Amino acid sequence: MAGDQGLFGPRSVTWQLHADPMMWIAGVRALYLQALHPRAVRGVLQNSAAFRPDAQGRRDAWGRLMRTADFVGTLSYGTTDAAERAGAAVRGRHRRLTATDPATGARYRIDEPELLRWVHCAEVDSYLQVLRRSGYPLTDRQADRYLDEQRTSARLVGLDPDTVPGDRAALAAYFERTRPDLAGTDEAHQVDAFLRRPPVPDPLAPARALLWRPVADLAYATLPGYAHRLYGRPAPPPATTTRRLRTAGRLLRAVPPALRWRLPPRHVLRAVARLGPAARPGTFKLRDSAAILDGHDTQGDPRG
């Protein structure tokens, strides 16, 4: 393939994984999980109107979600230059923002490595958890490779890649260390209320109940048990949630990719136009990409 393949390229796990439609549910799950870190969620709410239940919040909320999707899409499928510029823009915005601890009155920067690392880990964990439980055919080794690839995304938001978990064992250890810092604060419940009933014009309220609420409920159900306890809301048993995820995955993946990829922000279509048809993401590429990247054939590996 001629042309700039970007930070990851068509043979990466990231390239295949991030084109899956279940990424939208995974993104909502990430917001739920991220909001449980008091300093992180405080930094968001004190610097954005997106989660306010008023007209300003309504204007900002969907724009914020689309900006996040655009950022992930640019890093995943954009040119190297576009991804680097997107990362520089995010780092520049974060450098200018601070938040205040209401208990002490102390101000802190929202680009502290601790906070950036939490946001990153909650995000990549959500992508892996939702897609794998929904039936996406990713082996353990490929999941580890994905986390290693995503250290590049961590670098672009201002983290030292060496301080970011690069496999499932390191990610699990990170969450175990971080759990004592998590809490179901008023700010977390504000995010929960927003995700359950995001502000929309009155005529769209029925559509919100019909289309959005099931997505938010399913995303919430996929959280770990400690997150449900911190939010104080029950969730279905894990086996029930997994069945629902698999049903949602089958339905969404039945929509032809060429149609799905036409939805904003259309990064996949632009990447294919830039690199040619061979760049189309697909789960069928995962075995081949693992063999190439590992330097040997994986046909004999029972995991894939």
PDB file of N, CA, C and O in Angstrom, residues 49-88:
ATOM      1  N   ALA A  49     -19.076  22.520  30.010  1.00  0.00           N
ATOM      2  CA  ALA A  49     -20.521  22.575  30.274  1.00  0.00           C
ATOM      3  C   ALA A  49     -21.234  21.346  29.740  1.00  0.00           C
ATOM      4  O   ALA A  49     -22.452  21.246  29.839  1.00  0.00           O
ATOM      5  N   ALA A  50     -20.471  20.396  29.196  1.00  0.00           N
ATOM      6  CA  ALA A  50     -21.088  19.286  28.474  1.00  0.00           C
ATOM      7  C   ALA A  50     -22.017  18.450  29.334  1.00  0.00           C
ATOM      8  O   ALA A  50     -22.971  17.867  28.827  1.00  0.00           O
ATOM      9  N   PHE A  51     -21.764  18.361  30.639  1.00  0.00           N
ATOM     10  CA  PHE A  51     -22.574  17.488  31.482  1.00  0.00           C
ATOM     11  C   PHE A  51     -23.606  18.255  32.296  1.00  0.00           C
ATOM     12  O   PHE A  51     -24.206  17.707  33.213  1.00  0.00           O
ATOM     13  N   ARG A  52     -23.822  19.529  31.952  1.00  0.00           N
ATOM     14  CA  ARG A  52     -24.850  20.295  32.646  1.00  0.00           C
ATOM     15  C   ARG A  52     -26.219  20.026  32.039  1.00  0.00           C
ATOM     16  O   ARG A  52     -26.366  19.963  30.823  1.00  0.00           O
ATOM     17  N   PRO A  53     -27.265  19.873  32.857  1.00  0.00           N
ATOM     18  CA  PRO A  53     -28.603  19.556  32.343  1.00  0.00           C
ATOM     19  C   PRO A  53     -29.365  20.798  31.908  1.00  0.00           C
ATOM     20  O   PRO A  53     -30.512  20.999  32.299  1.00  0.00           O
ATOM     21  N   ASP A  54     -28.741  21.644  31.109  1.00  0.00           N
ATOM     22  CA  ASP A  54     -29.408  22.857  30.643  1.00  0.00           C
ATOM     23  C   ASP A  54     -29.126  23.042  29.162  1.00  0.00           C
ATOM     24  O   ASP A  54     -28.529  22.178  28.516  1.00  0.00           O
ATOM     25  N   ALA A  55     -29.554  24.174  28.618  1.00  0.00           N
ATOM     26  CA  ALA A  55     -29.403  24.395  27.178  1.00  0.00           C
ATOM     27  C   ALA A  55     -27.941  24.398  26.760  1.00  0.00           C
ATOM     28  O   ALA A  55     -27.580  23.859  25.707  1.00  0.00           O
ATOM     29  N   GLN A  56     -27.071  25.006  27.596  1.00  0.00           N
ATOM     30  CA  GLN A  56     -25.657  25.027  27.261  1.00  0.00           C
ATOM     31  C   GLN A  56     -25.086  23.613  27.248  1.00  0.00           C
ATOM     32  O   GLN A  56     -24.306  23.244  26.371  1.00  0.00           O
ATOM     33  N   GLY A  57     -25.500  22.820  28.236  1.00  0.00           N
ATOM     34  CA  GLY A  57     -25.061  21.436  28.272  1.00  0.00           C
ATOM     35  C   GLY A  57     -25.531  20.666  27.056  1.00  0.00           C
ATOM     36  O   GLY A  57     -24.790  19.857  26.496  1.00  0.00           O
ATOM     37  N   ARG A  58     -26.770  20.917  26.627  1.00  0.00           N
ATOM     38  CA  ARG A  58     -27.295  20.239  25.446  1.00  0.00           C
ATOM     39  C   ARG A  58     -26.466  20.576  24.211  1.00  0.00           C
ATOM     40  O   ARG A  58     -26.175  19.722  23.386  1.00  0.00           O
ATOM     41  N   ARG A  59     -26.066  21.847  24.096  1.00  0.00           N
ATOM     42  CA  ARG A  59     -25.271  22.243  22.930  1.00  0.00           C
ATOM     43  C   ARG A  59     -23.889  21.606  22.958  1.00  0.00           C
ATOM     44  O   ARG A  59     -23.344  21.242  21.921  1.00  0.00           O
ATOM     45  N   ASP A  60     -23.305  21.486  24.158  1.00  0.00           N
ATOM     46  CA  ASP A  60     -21.927  21.007  24.254  1.00  0.00           C
ATOM     47  C   ASP A  60     -21.814  19.485  24.314  1.00  0.00           C
ATOM     48  O   ASP A  60     -20.786  18.930  23.930  1.00  0.00           O
ATOM     49  N   ALA A  61     -22.851  18.807  24.819  1.00  0.00           N
ATOM     50  CA  ALA A  61     -22.725  17.383  25.110  1.00  0.00           C
ATOM     51  C   ALA A  61     -22.414  16.556  23.871  1.00  0.00           C
ATOM     52  O   ALA A  61     -21.439  15.793  23.842  1.00  0.00           O
ATOM     53  N   TRP A  62     -23.232  16.663  22.855  1.00  0.00           N
ATOM     54  CA  TRP A  62     -23.023  15.837  21.673  1.00  0.00           C
ATOM     55  C   TRP A  62     -21.767  16.259  20.928  1.00  0.00           C
ATOM     56  O   TRP A  62     -21.074  15.426  20.339  1.00  0.00           O
ATOM     57  N   GLY A  63     -21.463  17.552  20.978  1.00  0.00           N
ATOM     58  CA  GLY A  63     -20.224  18.004  20.362  1.00  0.00           C
ATOM     59  C   GLY A  63     -19.014  17.387  21.039  1.00  0.00           C
ATOM     60  O   GLY A  63     -18.043  17.011  20.372  1.00  0.00           O
ATOM     61  N   ARG A  64     -19.067  17.266  22.366  1.00  0.00           N
ATOM     62  CA  ARG A  64     -17.945  16.658  23.082  1.00  0.00           C
ATOM     63  C   ARG A  64     -17.788  15.192  22.697  1.00  0.00           C
ATOM     64  O   ARG A  64     -16.663  14.713  22.468  1.00  0.00           O
ATOM     65  N   LEU A  65     -18.880  14.460  22.614  1.00  0.00           N
ATOM     66  CA  LEU A  65     -18.806  13.056  22.235  1.00  0.00           C
ATOM     67  C   LEU A  65     -18.234  12.898  20.828  1.00  0.00           C
ATOM     68  O   LEU A  65     -17.404  12.008  20.580  1.00  0.00           O
ATOM     69  N   MET A  66     -18.661  13.756  19.902  1.00  0.00           N
ATOM     70  CA  MET A  66     -18.162  13.662  18.536  1.00  0.00           C
ATOM     71  C   MET A  66     -16.699  14.087  18.447  1.00  0.00           C
ATOM     72  O   MET A  66     -15.931  13.529  17.658  1.00  0.00           O
ATOM     73  N   ARG A  67     -16.285  15.055  19.257  1.00  0.00           N
ATOM     74  CA  ARG A  67     -14.868  15.455  19.247  1.00  0.00           C
ATOM     75  C   ARG A  67     -13.994  14.307  19.748  1.00  0.00           C
ATOM     76  O   ARG A  67     -12.901  14.077  19.233  1.00  0.00           O
ATOM     77  N   THR A  68     -14.493  13.583  20.761  1.00  0.00           N
ATOM     78  CA  THR A  68     -13.738  12.433  21.262  1.00  0.00           C
ATOM     79  C   THR A  68     -13.636  11.360  20.184  1.00  0.00           C
ATOM     80  O   THR A  68     -12.560  10.788  19.961  1.00  0.00           O
ATOM     81  N   ALA A  69     -14.752  11.076  19.505  1.00  0.00           N
ATOM     82  CA  ALA A  69     -14.733  10.083  18.424  1.00  0.00           C
ATOM     83  C   ALA A  69     -13.807  10.516  17.304  1.00  0.00           C
ATOM     84  O   ALA A  69     -13.079   9.696  16.719  1.00  0.00           O
ATOM     85  N   ASP A  70     -13.800  11.797  17.001  1.00  0.00           N
ATOM     86  CA  ASP A  70     -12.935  12.313  15.943  1.00  0.00           C
ATOM     87  C   ASP A  70     -11.466  12.160  16.325  1.00  0.00           C
ATOM     88  O   ASP A  70     -10.626  11.799  15.499  1.00  0.00           O
ATOM     89  N   PHE A  71     -11.151  12.425  17.602  1.00  0.00           N
ATOM     90  CA  PHE A  71      -9.775  12.301  18.060  1.00  0.00           C
ATOM     91  C   PHE A  71      -9.297  10.851  17.963  1.00  0.00           C
ATOM     92  O   PHE A  71      -8.205  10.573  17.435  1.00  0.00           O
ATOM     93  N   VAL A  72     -10.112   9.910  18.463  1.00  0.00           N
ATOM     94  CA  VAL A  72      -9.739   8.499  18.394  1.00  0.00           C
ATOM     95  C   VAL A  72      -9.600   8.062  16.939  1.00  0.00           C
ATOM     96  O   VAL A  72      -8.661   7.339  16.571  1.00  0.00           O
ATOM     97  N   GLY A  73     -10.523   8.521  16.074  1.00  0.00           N
ATOM     98  CA  GLY A  73     -10.453   8.156  14.666  1.00  0.00           C
ATOM     99  C   GLY A  73      -9.227   8.717  13.980  1.00  0.00           C
ATOM    100  O   GLY A  73      -8.604   8.045  13.142  1.00  0.00           O
ATOM    101  N   THR A  74      -8.853   9.949  14.310  1.00  0.00           N
ATOM    102  CA  THR A  74      -7.669  10.555  13.708  1.00  0.00           C
ATOM    103  C   THR A  74      -6.410   9.802  14.117  1.00  0.00           C
ATOM    104  O   THR A  74      -5.538   9.527  13.283  1.00  0.00           O
ATOM    105  N   LEU A  75      -6.296   9.470  15.405  1.00  0.00           N
ATOM    106  CA  LEU A  75      -5.133   8.725  15.857  1.00  0.00           C
ATOM    107  C   LEU A  75      -5.077   7.335  15.230  1.00  0.00           C
ATOM    108  O   LEU A  75      -3.998   6.829  14.915  1.00  0.00           O
ATOM    109  N   SER A  76      -6.246   6.721  15.024  1.00  0.00           N
ATOM    110  CA  SER A  76      -6.287   5.345  14.521  1.00  0.00           C
ATOM    111  C   SER A  76      -6.058   5.270  13.017  1.00  0.00           C
ATOM    112  O   SER A  76      -5.341   4.372  12.543  1.00  0.00           O
ATOM    113  N   TYR A  77      -6.652   6.189  12.252  1.00  0.00           N
ATOM    114  CA  TYR A  77      -6.687   6.049  10.793  1.00  0.00           C
ATOM    115  C   TYR A  77      -6.130   7.249  10.035  1.00  0.00           C
ATOM    116  O   TYR A  77      -5.988   7.181   8.814  1.00  0.00           O
ATOM    117  N   GLY A  78      -5.829   8.333  10.722  1.00  0.00           N
ATOM    118  CA  GLY A  78      -5.315   9.501  10.035  1.00  0.00           C
ATOM    119  C   GLY A  78      -3.856   9.343   9.647  1.00  0.00           C
ATOM    120  O   GLY A  78      -3.181   8.379  10.020  1.00  0.00           O
ATOM    121  N   THR A  79      -3.350  10.305   8.895  1.00  0.00           N
ATOM    122  CA  THR A  79      -1.934  10.312   8.560  1.00  0.00           C
ATOM    123  C   THR A  79      -1.111  10.558   9.828  1.00  0.00           C
ATOM    124  O   THR A  79      -1.635  11.013  10.852  1.00  0.00           O
ATOM    125  N   THR A  80       0.163  10.267   9.741  1.00  0.00           N
ATOM    126  CA  THR A  80       1.040  10.507  10.884  1.00  0.00           C
ATOM    127  C   THR A  80       1.003  11.965  11.302  1.00  0.00           C
ATOM    128  O   THR A  80       0.903  12.292  12.495  1.00  0.00           O
ATOM    129  N   ASP A  81       1.047  12.858  10.321  1.00  0.00           N
ATOM    130  CA  ASP A  81       1.043  14.284  10.633  1.00  0.00           C
ATOM    131  C   ASP A  81      -0.272  14.697  11.290  1.00  0.00           C
ATOM    132  O   ASP A  81      -0.279  15.453  12.270  1.00  0.00           O
ATOM    133  N   ALA A  82      -1.388  14.201  10.763  1.00  0.00           N
ATOM    134  CA  ALA A  82      -2.689  14.556  11.348  1.00  0.00           C
ATOM    135  C   ALA A  82      -2.794  14.067  12.785  1.00  0.00           C
ATOM    136  O   ALA A  82      -3.298  14.778  13.663  1.00  0.00           O
ATOM    137  N   ALA A  83      -2.317  12.848  13.058  1.00  0.00           N
ATOM    138  CA  ALA A  83      -2.379  12.310  14.413  1.00  0.00           C
ATOM    139  C   ALA A  83      -1.491  13.103  15.365  1.00  0.00           C
ATOM    140  O   ALA A  83      -1.892  13.417  16.494  1.00  0.00           O
ATOM    141  N   GLU A  84      -0.287  13.442  14.915  1.00  0.00           N
ATOM    142  CA  GLU A  84       0.617  14.212  15.766  1.00  0.00           C
ATOM    143  C   GLU A  84       0.041  15.601  16.055  1.00  0.00           C
ATOM    144  O   GLU A  84       0.142  16.109  17.179  1.00  0.00           O
ATOM    145  N   ARG A  85      -0.580  16.205  15.053  1.00  0.00           N
ATOM    146  CA  ARG A  85      -1.178  17.531  15.269  1.00  0.00           C
ATOM    147  C   ARG A  85      -2.368  17.450  16.215  1.00  0.00           C
ATOM    148  O   ARG A  85      -2.567  18.329  17.054  1.00  0.00           O
ATOM    149  N   ALA A  86      -3.161  16.384  16.089  1.00  0.00           N
ATOM    150  CA  ALA A  86      -4.299  16.216  17.001  1.00  0.00           C
ATOM    151  C   ALA A  86      -3.812  16.040  18.436  1.00  0.00           C
ATOM    152  O   ALA A  86      -4.383  16.610  19.374  1.00  0.00           O
ATOM    153  N   GLY A  87      -2.759  15.255  18.616  1.00  0.00           N
ATOM    154  CA  GLY A  87      -2.206  15.081  19.946  1.00  0.00           C
ATOM    155  C   GLY A  87      -1.657  16.379  20.507  1.00  0.00           C
ATOM    156  O   GLY A  87      -1.873  16.695  21.688  1.00  0.00           O
ATOM    157  N   ALA A  88      -0.962  17.147  19.679  1.00  0.00           N
ATOM    158  CA  ALA A  88      -0.405  18.422  20.140  1.00  0.00           C
ATOM    159  C   ALA A  88      -1.515  19.381  20.548  1.00  0.00           C
ATOM    160  O   ALA A  88      -1.383  20.123  21.537  1.00  0.00           O
TER     161      ALA A  88
END
